[in-house]
Every structure is written in C-alpha cells, then in structure tokens.
Coordinates of C-alpha atoms and ligand atoms in Angstrom, one line a residue:
X154 CA -43.5 -75.6 -13.7
X155 CA -41.9 -73.8 -11.3
X156 CA -45.5 -72.1 -10.2
X157 CA -47.2 -75.3 -9.7
X158 CA -45.4 -75.8 -6.4
X159 CA -46.2 -73.1 -5.3
X160 CA -49.7 -72.9 -6.0
X161 CA -49.9 -76.1 -4.7
X162 CA -48.4 -74.7 -1.5
X163 CA -50.6 -71.6 -1.6
X164 CA -53.5 -73.7 -1.8
X165 CA -52.5 -76.3 0.2
X166 CA -51.2 -75.0 3.2
X167 CA -54.2 -73.8 5.0
X168 CA -55.5 -76.6 4.5
X169 CA -53.6 -79.1 7.0
X170 CA -53.4 -76.0 9.3
X171 CA -57.3 -75.7 9.5
X172 CA -57.6 -79.4 10.1
X173 CA -55.4 -79.3 12.9
X174 CA -56.5 -76.8 14.3
X175 CA -60.3 -78.5 13.8
X176 CA -58.5 -81.7 15.2
X177 CA -57.6 -79.9 18.8
X178 CA -60.8 -77.8 18.9
X179 CA -62.6 -81.6 18.3
X180 CA -61.2 -82.8 20.6
X181 CA -61.2 -80.0 23.1
X182 CA -64.7 -80.0 22.7
X183 CA -65.4 -84.5 22.9
X184 CA -62.9 -83.5 26.2
X185 CA -65.7 -80.9 27.2
X186 CA -68.5 -83.1 26.7
X187 CA -67.4 -86.0 28.8
X188 CA -66.6 -83.7 31.6
X189 CA -68.9 -84.0 34.9
X190 CA -72.1 -81.8 34.4
X191 CA -71.5 -78.5 36.5
X192 CA -72.2 -79.1 40.0
X193 CA -71.5 -75.0 41.3
X194 CA -71.8 -73.1 44.7
X195 CA -73.0 -69.9 44.2
X196 CA -70.3 -67.6 46.4
X197 CA -73.3 -65.2 47.3
X198 CA -72.9 -62.2 49.1
X199 CA -69.2 -61.9 49.0
X200 CA -68.5 -59.0 46.1
X201 CA -72.1 -58.2 45.8
X202 CA -73.3 -57.3 49.5
X203 CA -77.2 -58.6 50.4
X204 CA -77.5 -57.9 53.8
X205 CA -79.3 -61.0 54.8
X206 CA -76.5 -63.1 54.1
X207 CA -74.2 -61.5 57.2
X208 CA -76.5 -58.4 58.6
X209 CA -73.5 -57.2 60.4
X210 CA -71.9 -56.1 57.5
X211 CA -74.2 -53.2 58.8
X212 CA -74.0 -52.4 62.0
X213 CA -71.5 -49.9 62.0
X214 CA -73.3 -47.7 59.8
X215 CA -75.1 -44.9 62.0
X216 CA -78.8 -44.5 61.3
X217 CA -78.6 -47.8 59.8
X218 CA -82.6 -48.3 59.5
X219 CA -82.7 -45.0 57.5
X220 CA -80.8 -46.5 54.1
X221 CA -81.3 -45.3 50.7
X222 CA -84.8 -47.2 49.7
X223 CA -86.2 -47.2 53.4
X224 CA -89.6 -46.5 52.4
X225 CA -91.0 -44.4 55.3
X226 CA -95.0 -43.2 56.1
X227 CA -95.4 -40.3 57.6
X228 CA -98.6 -39.9 60.2
X229 CA -99.2 -36.2 61.3
X230 CA -100.1 -37.0 65.5
X231 CA -101.3 -33.2 65.1
X232 CA -104.1 -34.6 62.7
X233 CA -104.0 -38.0 63.0
X234 CA -103.5 -38.7 59.3
X235 CA -101.3 -39.7 56.9
X236 CA -98.5 -37.4 54.5
X237 CA -99.9 -38.4 50.7
X238 CA -98.7 -37.4 47.7
X239 CA -101.4 -36.4 45.8
X240 CA -101.9 -38.8 42.8
X241 CA -98.7 -40.2 43.6
X242 CA -97.2 -37.6 42.7
X243 CA -96.3 -34.3 40.6
X244 CA -98.5 -32.0 42.9
X245 CA -99.0 -31.5 46.3
X246 CA -98.4 -33.3 49.8
X247 CA -101.3 -33.5 52.1
X248 CA -102.2 -34.7 55.0
X249 CA -105.7 -36.1 54.6
X250 CA -105.3 -39.9 54.9
X251 CA -106.5 -42.2 56.9
X252 CA -104.7 -45.8 55.5
X253 CA -101.9 -45.4 54.5
X254 CA -100.6 -47.3 50.8
X255 CA -98.7 -46.4 47.3
X256 CA -98.8 -42.4 47.6
X257 CA -98.5 -42.6 51.6
X258 CA -94.8 -44.2 51.2
X259 CA -91.7 -42.1 50.4
X260 CA -88.6 -43.6 49.7
X261 CA -85.6 -42.1 51.2
X262 CA -82.4 -41.1 49.3
X263 CA -79.5 -41.1 52.1
X264 CA -76.9 -37.8 51.3
X265 CA -75.7 -38.7 54.8
X266 CA -76.8 -40.3 58.5
X267 CA -79.7 -37.3 58.8
X268 CA -80.4 -36.0 55.5
X269 CA -82.6 -37.4 52.7
X270 CA -84.5 -36.8 50.1
X271 CA -87.6 -38.0 49.8
X272 CA -88.9 -40.0 46.5
X273 CA -92.8 -40.4 46.2
X274 CA -94.8 -43.5 44.3
X275 CA -94.8 -41.7 40.8
X276 CA -90.7 -41.1 41.3
X277 CA -91.0 -36.9 42.0
X278 CA -88.9 -36.2 44.8
X279 CA -90.6 -33.6 47.7
X280 CA -89.7 -30.2 47.7
X281 CA -90.5 -27.0 48.6
X282 CA -92.2 -24.5 46.0
X283 CA -91.5 -20.8 46.4
X284 CA -94.4 -19.9 48.3
X285 CA -93.6 -22.5 51.3
X286 CA -96.0 -25.0 50.2
X287 CA -95.2 -29.0 50.3
X288 CA -95.1 -30.7 47.0
X289 CA -93.7 -33.7 44.9
X290 CA -92.9 -32.0 41.9
X291 CA -88.7 -32.2 41.1
X292 CA -87.6 -34.8 38.5
X293 CA -84.3 -35.2 40.1
X294 CA -83.6 -33.8 43.4
X295 CA -82.2 -30.3 44.3
X296 CA -81.0 -28.3 47.4
X297 CA -85.1 -27.6 47.3
X298 CA -85.8 -31.5 47.8
X299 CA -83.2 -31.8 50.8
X300 CA -84.8 -32.2 53.8
X301 CA -83.2 -33.2 57.5
X302 CA -85.0 -35.9 59.8
X303 CA -84.7 -34.9 63.4
X304 CA -85.6 -37.6 65.4
X305 CA -86.6 -37.5 69.2
X306 CA -84.2 -38.8 71.6
X307 CA -85.5 -42.2 73.3
X308 CA -88.1 -42.8 70.8
X309 CA -86.8 -43.2 66.9
X310 CA -89.9 -43.3 65.4
X311 CA -91.2 -39.8 66.3
X312 CA -89.8 -37.3 63.8
X313 CA -89.7 -33.4 62.3
X314 CA -88.5 -32.9 59.0
X315 CA -86.6 -29.7 58.8
X316 CA -86.9 -28.2 55.5
X317 CA -84.4 -26.5 53.5
X318 CA -85.1 -23.3 54.5
X319 CA -84.3 -24.0 57.9
X320 CA -88.2 -24.5 59.2
X321 CA -89.9 -27.6 60.2
X322 CA -92.7 -29.0 58.3
X323 CA -96.0 -28.7 59.4
X324 CA -99.8 -30.5 58.8
X325 CA -101.5 -26.6 59.5
X326 CA -104.7 -28.6 58.0
X327 CA -105.5 -31.7 56.2
X328 CA -105.0 -30.1 52.7
X329 CA -102.2 -28.0 53.4
X330 CA -98.7 -28.9 54.5
X331 CA -95.9 -25.9 54.8
X332 CA -92.2 -25.5 55.5
X333 CA -93.1 -22.7 58.4
X334 CA -92.8 -24.2 61.8
X335 CA -90.5 -22.7 64.4
X336 CA -87.8 -24.8 65.9
X337 CA -90.0 -24.8 69.2
X338 CA -91.8 -28.1 70.0
X339 CA -92.8 -30.2 73.5
X340 CA -93.2 -33.3 70.7
X341 CA -96.7 -33.1 71.9
X342 CA -99.3 -34.9 70.1
X343 CA -101.2 -31.3 69.1
X344 CA -97.8 -30.2 67.5
X345 CA -98.5 -30.2 63.4
X346 CA -94.8 -30.8 62.7
X347 CA -94.8 -34.1 64.9
X348 CA -95.1 -37.3 62.8
X349 CA -94.5 -40.8 63.7
X350 CA -93.3 -43.1 60.9
X351 CA -94.0 -46.2 59.7
X352 CA -90.7 -48.2 58.5
X353 CA -92.4 -50.5 55.5
X354 CA -89.7 -52.1 53.8
X355 CA -85.7 -51.5 53.6
X356 CA -82.6 -52.8 51.4
X357 CA -79.9 -53.9 52.3
X358 CA -77.4 -53.9 49.1
X359 CA -74.1 -52.6 48.2
X360 CA -75.4 -49.2 47.3
X361 CA -76.9 -49.4 50.9
X362 CA -73.8 -50.6 52.3
X363 CA -71.4 -48.3 50.7
X364 CA -73.5 -44.9 50.5
X365 CA -74.3 -45.7 53.8
X366 CA -70.8 -45.5 55.6
X367 CA -69.8 -43.1 52.9
X368 CA -66.9 -44.1 50.3
X369 CA -64.1 -44.3 52.8
X370 CA -65.5 -46.8 55.5
X371 CA -67.1 -48.4 53.0
X372 CA -64.0 -48.9 51.5
X373 CA -62.7 -50.5 55.1
X374 CA -65.3 -52.8 56.0
X375 CA -66.0 -53.8 51.9
X376 CA -62.1 -54.7 52.0
X377 CA -61.9 -56.7 55.3
X378 CA -65.0 -58.4 54.4
X379 CA -64.0 -59.5 50.5
X380 CA -60.3 -60.8 52.6
X381 CA -62.1 -63.0 54.9
X382 CA -65.9 -63.9 53.9
X383 CA -64.0 -66.1 51.1
X384 CA -60.8 -67.6 51.2
X385 CA -58.4 -69.9 49.6
X386 CA -59.5 -72.7 52.2
X387 CA -62.9 -71.9 50.8
X388 CA -62.0 -73.3 47.7
X389 CA -60.2 -75.8 48.9
X390 CA -63.1 -76.9 50.6
X391 CA -65.7 -76.5 47.6
X392 CA -62.9 -78.9 45.7
X393 CA -62.4 -81.7 48.5
X394 CA -66.5 -82.2 48.7
X395 CA -67.3 -83.1 45.8
X396 CA -68.5 -79.9 43.7
X397 CA -66.7 -78.7 40.6
X398 CA -67.2 -75.0 39.9
X399 CA -68.4 -72.0 42.0
X400 CA -70.6 -69.4 40.4
X401 CA -69.1 -66.2 41.5
X402 CA -71.8 -62.7 41.5
X403 CA -70.1 -59.5 40.4
X404 CA -71.6 -56.1 40.3
X405 CA -71.3 -53.5 37.0
X406 CA -69.0 -51.5 39.3
X407 CA -65.8 -54.1 39.1
X408 CA -65.3 -53.1 35.7
X409 CA -64.0 -49.7 36.4
X410 CA -62.4 -50.8 39.1
X411 CA -60.0 -49.4 41.4
X412 CA -62.6 -46.4 41.1
X413 CA -66.0 -47.3 40.6
X414 CA -68.9 -44.2 40.4
X415 CA -70.1 -43.3 43.3
X416 CA -71.1 -44.6 46.0
X417 CA -69.7 -48.2 45.2
X418 CA -66.0 -49.0 45.9
X419 CA -62.7 -50.1 44.2
X420 CA -61.2 -53.6 45.0
X421 CA -63.6 -56.4 44.3
X422 CA -61.8 -57.1 41.3
X423 CA -58.4 -58.1 42.9
X424 CA -60.6 -60.4 45.0
X425 CA -62.3 -61.9 41.4
X426 CA -58.5 -62.7 40.5
X427 CA -57.3 -64.4 43.8
X428 CA -60.8 -66.2 42.8
X429 CA -59.4 -67.5 39.7
X430 CA -55.9 -67.9 41.0
X431 CA -57.4 -70.7 43.8
X432 CA -59.9 -71.9 41.1
X433 CA -56.8 -72.6 38.8
X434 CA -54.8 -74.6 42.2
X435 CA -58.0 -76.8 42.9
X436 CA -58.7 -77.4 40.0
X437 CA -62.2 -75.8 40.0
X438 CA -64.4 -74.1 37.4
X439 CA -65.8 -70.3 37.6
X440 CA -69.0 -69.2 36.1
X441 CA -68.6 -65.6 36.2
X442 CA -72.1 -64.3 37.3
X443 CA -73.3 -60.8 36.2
X444 CA -75.6 -60.2 39.4
X445 CA -76.1 -56.1 39.2
X446 CA -76.3 -54.4 36.3
X447 CA -76.4 -50.5 35.9
X448 CA -79.9 -49.2 36.6
X449 CA -81.0 -52.7 37.7
X450 CA -82.5 -55.5 36.0
X451 CA -84.6 -56.5 38.8
X452 CA -85.9 -54.2 42.4
X453 CA -84.0 -56.3 44.8
X454 CA -81.3 -55.4 47.0
X455 CA -79.0 -58.0 45.0
X456 CA -79.2 -56.0 41.8
X457 CA -77.4 -53.3 44.0
X458 CA -80.5 -50.9 43.1
X459 CA -81.4 -47.7 45.1
X460 CA -84.4 -47.5 46.1
X461 CA -85.7 -50.7 44.2
X462 CA -86.2 -48.8 40.8
X463 CA -85.8 -51.2 38.0
X464 CA -84.5 -49.7 34.8
X465 CA -82.1 -51.7 33.3
X466 CA -82.3 -51.9 29.6
X467 CA -85.4 -49.0 29.5
X468 CA -82.6 -46.8 27.5
X469 CA -80.1 -48.4 25.1
X470 CA -77.5 -46.4 27.0
X471 CA -77.8 -49.0 29.9
X472 CA -77.4 -52.0 27.3
X473 CA -74.3 -50.6 26.0
X474 CA -72.6 -50.0 29.6
X475 CA -73.7 -53.6 30.4
X476 CA -71.8 -55.3 26.9
X477 CA -69.3 -53.1 28.0
X478 CA -69.0 -54.9 31.1
X479 CA -69.0 -58.6 30.1
X480 CA -66.3 -57.4 27.0
X481 CA -64.1 -56.1 30.0
X482 CA -64.9 -59.4 32.4
X483 CA -64.4 -61.9 29.4
X484 CA -61.4 -60.0 28.1
X485 CA -60.0 -60.0 31.7
X486 CA -60.0 -64.2 32.1
X487 CA -60.6 -65.4 28.6
X488 CA -56.9 -66.8 29.2
X489 CA -58.2 -68.5 32.9
X490 CA -58.3 -72.3 32.5
X491 CA -61.0 -72.2 35.0
X492 CA -62.8 -69.6 33.2
X493 CA -66.1 -71.9 32.2
X494 CA -69.0 -69.2 31.8
X495 CA -70.3 -66.2 31.9
X496 CA -73.1 -65.5 32.8
X497 CA -74.8 -62.2 31.3
X498 CA -77.7 -61.2 34.1
X499 CA -79.1 -62.4 37.1
X500 CA -82.3 -62.7 37.3
X501 CA -83.9 -60.0 35.0
X502 CA -87.6 -59.3 35.7
X503 CA -90.4 -59.2 33.8
X504 CA -92.1 -57.1 32.5
X505 CA -89.7 -54.1 33.2
X506 CA -87.0 -56.2 31.4
X507 CA -88.1 -56.7 28.5
X508 CA -88.0 -59.5 26.4
X509 CA -86.9 -57.3 23.3
X510 CA -84.5 -55.4 25.0
X511 CA -83.3 -58.7 26.9
X512 CA -82.7 -60.9 23.9
X513 CA -80.8 -57.6 22.3
X514 CA -78.5 -57.5 25.4
X515 CA -78.1 -61.5 25.6
X516 CA -77.4 -61.0 21.5
X517 CA -74.7 -58.5 22.2
X518 CA -73.4 -59.9 25.2
X519 CA -72.6 -63.3 23.5
X520 CA -71.0 -61.3 20.8
X521 CA -68.7 -59.6 23.9
X522 CA -67.7 -62.8 25.2
X523 CA -66.6 -64.7 21.6
X524 CA -64.5 -61.6 20.7
X525 CA -62.1 -63.3 23.7
X526 CA -63.2 -67.1 23.7
X527 CA -64.6 -69.4 21.9
X528 CA -64.8 -71.9 24.4
X529 CA -66.3 -70.1 27.2
X530 CA -70.1 -71.5 28.0
X531 CA -72.8 -68.1 28.1
X532 CA -75.1 -68.3 30.1
X533 CA -78.4 -66.5 29.5
X534 CA -80.9 -66.3 32.5
X535 CA -84.4 -66.4 32.2
X536 CA -86.9 -63.6 33.3
X537 CA -88.4 -63.9 36.7
X538 CA -92.4 -63.4 36.0
X539 CA -91.9 -65.0 32.4
X540 CA -92.2 -68.6 31.1
X541 CA -89.3 -70.1 30.9
X542 CA -89.6 -71.6 27.7
X543 CA -89.8 -68.3 25.9
X544 CA -86.1 -67.7 25.8
X545 CA -85.6 -71.6 24.3
X546 CA -86.1 -70.8 20.4
X547 CA -83.5 -67.6 20.9
X548 CA -80.8 -68.9 22.8
X549 CA -80.9 -72.3 21.1
X550 CA -79.5 -70.3 18.1
X551 CA -76.1 -69.8 19.5
X552 CA -73.3 -72.1 20.1
X553 CA -72.8 -73.3 24.1
X554 CA -75.5 -70.9 25.1
X555 CA -77.0 -72.4 28.3
X556 CA -80.5 -71.1 29.7
X557 CA -80.4 -70.6 33.8
X558 CA -83.8 -71.3 35.5
X559 CA -83.7 -70.9 39.8
X560 CA -85.8 -73.6 41.6
X561 CA -87.0 -72.5 45.2
X562 CA -89.5 -74.4 46.6
X563 CA -90.2 -71.3 49.0
X564 CA -93.1 -68.5 49.1
X565 CA -94.4 -66.9 51.6
X566 CA -94.6 -69.5 54.3
X567 CA -90.6 -68.5 54.8
X568 CA -92.1 -65.4 55.3
X569 CA -93.8 -65.6 58.5
X570 CA -91.4 -67.6 60.4
X571 CA -89.3 -64.4 59.4
X572 CA -91.3 -60.8 59.8
X573 CA -89.4 -60.2 62.8
X574 CA -87.2 -58.8 60.3
X575 CA -88.2 -57.2 57.0
X576 CA -84.8 -56.6 56.1
X577 CA -84.7 -59.9 54.9
X578 CA -87.9 -60.3 53.0
X579 CA -86.2 -58.1 50.1
X580 CA -83.3 -60.6 50.5
X581 CA -85.2 -63.3 49.9
X582 CA -88.0 -61.9 47.5
X583 CA -85.6 -61.6 44.0
X584 CA -84.8 -65.5 44.7
X585 CA -88.5 -67.0 43.6
X586 CA -89.4 -67.4 40.1
X587 CA -92.8 -66.4 40.8
X588 CA -92.6 -63.7 43.3
X589 CA -95.1 -61.5 43.4
X590 CA -93.4 -58.8 45.4
X591 CA -95.9 -56.0 47.2
X592 CA -93.3 -53.8 48.7
X593 CA -95.8 -51.7 50.5
X594 CA -97.5 -54.6 52.8
X595 CA -94.8 -57.6 52.4
X596 CA -97.6 -59.7 51.2
X597 CA -94.8 -61.4 49.1
X598 CA -95.6 -64.4 47.0
X599 CA -98.7 -66.6 46.4
X600 CA -99.1 -69.3 48.5
X601 CA -98.2 -72.4 47.2
X602 CA -96.0 -73.5 49.2
X603 CA -97.1 -73.0 52.9
X604 CA -99.1 -75.8 53.4
X605 CA -96.9 -78.5 51.8
X606 CA -95.4 -81.4 54.3
X607 CA -92.3 -82.5 53.6
X608 CA -93.0 -85.1 51.7
X609 CA -95.3 -83.1 48.9
X610 CA -92.2 -80.7 48.7
X611 CA -90.2 -83.5 47.6
X612 CA -93.0 -84.8 45.5
X613 CA -93.1 -81.7 44.0
X614 CA -89.4 -81.5 43.0
X615 CA -89.7 -84.9 41.9
X616 CA -92.7 -84.5 39.7
X617 CA -93.0 -80.9 38.8
X618 CA -89.8 -79.7 38.7
X619 CA -89.0 -82.2 36.7
X620 CA -91.5 -81.3 34.2
X621 CA -90.4 -77.7 34.5
X622 CA -87.1 -78.5 33.6
X623 CA -88.2 -81.1 30.7
X624 CA -90.0 -78.3 28.8
X625 CA -86.1 -76.5 28.6
X626 CA -84.1 -79.2 28.1
X627 CA -84.2 -80.1 24.2
X628 CA -81.7 -83.4 23.4
X629 CA -79.7 -81.0 20.9
X630 CA -78.9 -79.1 23.9
X631 CA -79.7 -76.1 22.4
X632 CA -79.3 -74.7 24.7
X633 CA -77.7 -76.5 27.6
X634 CA -79.7 -75.9 30.5
X635 CA -78.8 -74.8 34.0
X636 CA -80.4 -74.9 37.7
X637 CA -78.6 -71.7 38.2
X638 CA -80.0 -71.6 41.9
X639 CA -81.5 -73.9 44.5
X640 CA -81.7 -74.3 48.1
X641 CA -82.7 -77.0 50.5
X642 CA -84.6 -74.6 52.5
X643 CA -88.9 -74.8 52.9
X644 CA -91.7 -73.8 54.5
X645 CA -92.1 -77.2 56.5
X646 CA -91.9 -76.4 60.2
X647 CA -90.5 -78.7 62.5
X648 CA -88.6 -80.6 59.5
X649 CA -85.9 -83.4 60.8
X650 CA -82.3 -83.7 59.3
X651 CA -83.3 -86.6 57.4
X652 CA -86.3 -84.5 55.5
X653 CA -83.2 -81.9 54.6
X654 CA -81.5 -85.1 53.9
X655 CA -84.1 -86.3 51.0
X656 CA -84.8 -83.0 49.7
X657 CA -81.4 -82.0 49.4
X658 CA -80.8 -85.6 47.5
X659 CA -84.0 -85.2 45.7
X660 CA -83.0 -81.3 44.2
X661 CA -79.5 -83.1 43.4
X662 CA -81.2 -86.0 41.4
X663 CA -83.9 -84.0 39.7
X664 CA -81.6 -81.1 38.6
X665 CA -78.4 -83.0 37.9
X666 CA -80.8 -83.8 34.6
X667 CA -80.0 -80.3 33.4
X668 CA -78.0 -80.2 30.8
X669 CA -75.6 -78.0 32.1
X670 CA -76.1 -78.6 35.9
X671 CA -76.4 -77.3 38.9
X672 CA -75.5 -74.1 41.4
X673 CA -76.5 -74.6 45.2
X674 CA -77.4 -70.8 46.5
X675 CA -75.2 -70.1 48.4
X676 CA -72.0 -71.6 50.1
X677 CA -72.4 -69.3 53.1
X678 CA -74.8 -67.6 55.2
X679 CA -75.9 -66.9 58.9
X680 CA -79.0 -69.0 58.0
X681 CA -77.6 -72.6 58.2
X682 CA -79.8 -74.0 55.2
X683 CA -78.8 -71.3 53.1
X684 CA -75.2 -72.4 53.7
X685 CA -73.9 -75.2 51.5
X686 CA -70.9 -75.1 54.0
X687 CA -72.6 -75.7 56.9
X688 CA -75.2 -78.3 55.3
X689 CA -72.1 -80.2 54.0
X690 CA -70.1 -80.2 57.7
X691 CA -73.2 -81.2 59.1
X692 CA -74.3 -83.9 56.7
X693 CA -77.6 -82.1 55.6
X694 CA -76.1 -82.6 51.9
X695 CA -74.1 -85.7 50.8
X696 CA -72.5 -84.9 47.2
X697 CA -72.1 -88.0 45.6
X698 CA -71.8 -87.8 41.7
X699 CA -72.1 -92.0 41.6
X700 CA -75.5 -92.1 43.4
X701 CA -76.7 -89.1 41.2
X702 CA -75.7 -90.6 38.0
X703 CA -77.0 -94.3 38.4
X704 CA -80.1 -93.2 39.9
X705 CA -80.8 -90.7 36.9
X706 CA -80.3 -91.4 33.1
X707 CA -79.7 -87.6 32.1
X708 CA -80.4 -86.5 28.6
X709 CA -76.9 -86.9 26.1
X710 CA -77.8 -83.4 25.0
X711 CA -74.2 -81.7 25.2
X712 CA -72.4 -84.8 23.7
X713 CA -75.0 -84.4 20.9
X714 CA -74.4 -80.4 20.7
X715 CA -70.7 -80.8 20.8
X716 CA -70.9 -83.8 18.3
X717 CA -72.6 -81.1 15.9
X718 CA -70.7 -78.4 16.2
X719 CA -67.4 -80.3 16.0
X720 CA -69.0 -81.6 12.7
X721 CA -70.0 -77.9 11.9
X722 CA -66.5 -77.0 12.5
X723 CA -65.3 -79.6 10.3
X724 CA -67.7 -78.3 7.5
X725 CA -66.6 -74.6 8.2
X726 CA -63.5 -75.4 7.5
X727 CA -64.1 -77.7 3.8
X728 CA -65.7 -74.5 3.0
X729 CA -62.5 -72.5 4.4
X730 CA -60.2 -74.7 2.2
Ligands
NAG266 C1 -75.5 -33.9 56.5 O1 -75.4 -32.7 55.4 C2 -75.9 -31.8 55.2 C3 -76.3 -31.1 54.1 O2 -75.3 -30.9 53.2 C4 -75.3 -30.8 55.9 O3 -75.6 -29.8 56.6 C5 -74.8 -31.8 57.6 O4 -73.7 -31.2 58.0 C6 -74.2 -33.0 57.1 N1 -74.6 -34.0 58.7 C7 -73.7 -34.9 58.9 C8 -73.4 -35.3 60.3 O5 -73.0 -34.7 58.0
NAG267 C1 -97.8 -79.7 40.9 O1 -98.2 -80.8 39.7 C2 -99.4 -80.9 39.7 C3 -99.6 -81.6 38.3 O2 -98.7 -82.4 37.3 C4 -100.4 -80.0 40.1 O3 -101.5 -80.6 40.5 C5 -99.7 -79.5 41.9 O4 -100.7 -78.4 41.4 C6 -98.7 -78.6 41.2 N1 -98.0 -78.2 42.0 C7 -97.7 -77.1 42.5 C8 -97.5 -76.7 44.3 O5 -98.4 -76.1 41.6

C-alpha cells in the first residue's frame, strides 16, 4: 500500500512535465506560425568581402591588379607567341601558341606584391628544373616555383620574369623556355626575356584582400570596414523600413576568431556579436549564412577562393571542418531570441559540389544546429547549375528545414554594361542560378535575358518564377521555401523609375509566396539598384506587407507544418509516458 502512491508518483511525474513542455512548445510553434513570413535583406559585403560591392577596399593594396587568382597570359615579344603549359600541365612550358586559351593562362598565387607562384590549367605550378628548363610539374609550390614579376616603368603590361636562380625566363625558341637570361635588357621587341601580359580575370574576395594587404594592414582595413559599413543605425533603418530580418553572410574562418588561419584575419566574430545585440534591440531576426566554406563550394570570390578552385566536399575533412563551423555558430547564438535560422552553405555549385557530399553535409550540419536549438530553422541551399527540386525529398525529412533558391533576372546583358571593370564579372557571376562561367573569355551566361523588355522581365517573374517557386513549394511546408537572394536589377537599358518600382513589386509579390520568405541581395552596394537601402530611400522599393498579402494568398504550408509537428510532439510525449 505504501508503494502505490510512490509508484503513481514515479509513473505520473514525467507526464505533467512532458505535457507542459509540450504545451509550451505547441504555443511557441503556433506563435511562430503566425509570424509574418521572412522579409530580409542580406548584409552582403560586410563580413565576407566582395570587391564589386565596395571597390575602394582594395585601393591601398600595392600592385592590386596582381592579386591571388588573377589570370595572366604572357606573349613573348621576340617570338610573337604565347606561353603555354603543354597538355595543360605536367610537362614543359613552351612559347608557340598564336591564340591564348586555358593552357595559355596562368593563375597567380601572391607571395608579396612582386613575388608569385604561377598555377597552370591542370593545377600544377610553374618551376625551373635542374637543367634550367621551365616546366609545370610541381603539385605544391616551393622555392623553385617562386618568381618575381618585374614590370617596365611606365608600361605595366610589359614584364620580365625573374626565376629563383636570379636569372630571367626567356623564350629562346618556340619550344624552349629557360631560366638563363641576364639582368640586361632594353625592353625591346627583340628581347626574348620580355613578355606582354593580358590580364583575363581577377578575383576580389576575402582571400585577395587579406593576402594582398598582408595580415597587419588587412586587420586594420577590415576592422575599419566592419565598424563603419554596417552600424546600429542600419538595424534601426531596416526595422523601420518594414523588413523583419537580416541575412548575414559569414566566412568559415569566423569560427577560429580571433586567430584564424592565414591569410584571414580575426575580428568578424565581434561584429557578428554586435549584429545580434542590435537585432535584439530592434526586434529583428537573423539568418546566419555560411557564405564561404573551407576549400570553397564554388569558384567565385564570395566563397573566399584563392584562385577560383572549388575543392569543398571533395574530401571528408572539409565537410567535418564545415560542420564544426556550424556547430560553433549554433552554439554561440542558440540562446539569442534573434537567431531565426542557420543557413548551411551559400550557393554550392554543381557538379563540383556533388549531391552526395552536399546531402551528407546537410544531414550533419542539421544535427549540429539541433544539438543547440530545437527552434532555429535550418536552411539548405539548392545547388547552382542543378535542378532546384533535387533536394526537396531530402530536405522534406527534417523538421524546420528550409530550401533556399536564388532568383535573378540577370544574364549576359548585365555584363555588356560592365565590361569596363572585369572585377565585377566574377562578383556577379556567382549570383546566377543558371550561370555558366567561362573565365577565359568572359562569356558568362546564356543570353536569355539580354533581349527582354521591362514588361517581359516582369512577366517572366510573374509566370516563370511563379512556376519555379511552385515547383519547390509543398503544401505541407516540408521543406519551407526561401528565395534567399533576389535583386531589382536587370538588363533593361533606359528603364524608368516606374519600371524599377514595378519590377521590385512583382518580385515581392511572387517571392512573398515562398513559405519561409525572401531576402533581398543586399543592403549596401556602390551599384545603386543592388543596394536595398538606396532603393528604399529613393522610393524604388516600397515595403508594404499588407499590400503584398492582399494580392497574394500564400499557401499555408508553414502553418500546416507547425500543426503537424505539434501533433508529432504530442505523440512523442504519449510514447515517452
Ligand atoms: C617578396 O618576397 C621575396 C621572396 O621571399 C623577397 O625576396 C622580397 O624581398 C619580397 N619583396 C617585398 C617587397 O617584400
Ligand atoms: C518562360 O516560360 C515560358 C513558358 O511558360 C517559356 O516559353 C519561356 O521561354 C520562358 N522564359 C524564359 C526567359 O525562360
């Protein structure tokens, strides 16, 4: 008899606890279900550098046209032929090509402002063998792969290349490039040690900035930038404009702040901490967006690649390291009421980022977030250059998972206007879901958009984007959908302010149907239409949630999901009891 009450107590005690916890969750989730959909702006170019957003960041770098990843072609003036790595690499360097292409293009790894390694098409490095021949055989660069570029005074395109032995490269014949020319030169067209360079591409990302300035100066430049580019007053502006969230791109090195691996510099973590303080103060949500992963998940500067190589996911270590970054971020901000979501990997590019490595990583990254928070959403971005629906089934298995798609109306035409500055090409390139980047010739995209009028662009959003979005949106909200990047910029020449307003509005209307919401790319940019702040302040974008809700009747996916997940929690509680 005396046992019974005790037994009852043991049996019953977990029940009310579970029940109340369950009730609390249900309420919280019902509350979340009633929240307006995310209308966010990305704080792009803040904690992950993109040169086209604020080119002046690079102004103070000596020889800032020779940064990591710059692609050079060298024409021997004496032979009137380009240097080439035979077979793209693995053998000799010759000087017999009339037209330059991939095998004739050399990517810089910068040691300092005058000293470089040259990486060839097949990823080997140019070096000098024991007989003094110039070859491209080393898989990692060492002292015999380190060269000095000596530019002619008054003509930066005319160069000589000093080999590690102190002598200069020369194209003695078309078949023989050797490191044995003396210091003497008159820079004339008959000098086999003189080359004319073409610079065919360059990158301006975090790697280029940090390695270009060197650690000490980079730290100073970036800390100034972090302190001034985004401030508390921006959070106040964002909140008062009718937005309810910010998406903040971060780089993997933030997890080893304050002493990240070279050449990256510490301090961005403190800026992100500030962002959370301001978001809490102005009642904004934050989507932390891992924009640059170790090894780089795409070849664009915003993934902090050194030279355009994309190596993320090719080895398990890079996946494990990336999961640690997610774990770090989730753990640091799990308790913040402003942490809305963690986005696992911006714009992974197919086929380099394989579906297999990506789903493996998304599963582990999801678990890493869930170790610290049950409520944060986990954003799983679709692969660029793949079908946006390929992750639907996978992502649908996780509670509070969000599929992220990026919708731009910009293709080759945008670049017609911008070819004056090649830098911008690579900056833009990574933003297009169907982009095919040809870094050798800048033929960036299929030209689907360059002939469209304003009305046709608007129709494209209304019809084609609607159906693209419908194809990834499931009524049960598993996964939720997020148009994680869009912009009111296009290829229409001479578009009026009214055209831009209609274009911005139709995108708000259509992307407002995404069950998680949308984020504009980006808050600030020297190119006005890419700056949501400029667009709002100048009346190009009006955020009127009641209007867009009145026009669109959004699917009730997330509400349904919340109900389902509340139901599941109840079942779990019953089973546990
Ligand atoms: C650049 O590096 C090379 C090789 O380490 C060195 O000899 C040279 O003095 C350096 N130049 C500058 C400007 O730091
Ligand atoms: C938009 O979709 C229509 C069919 O619905 C198609 O004919 C058209 O080519 C698409 N537009 C673009 C620019 O892809």
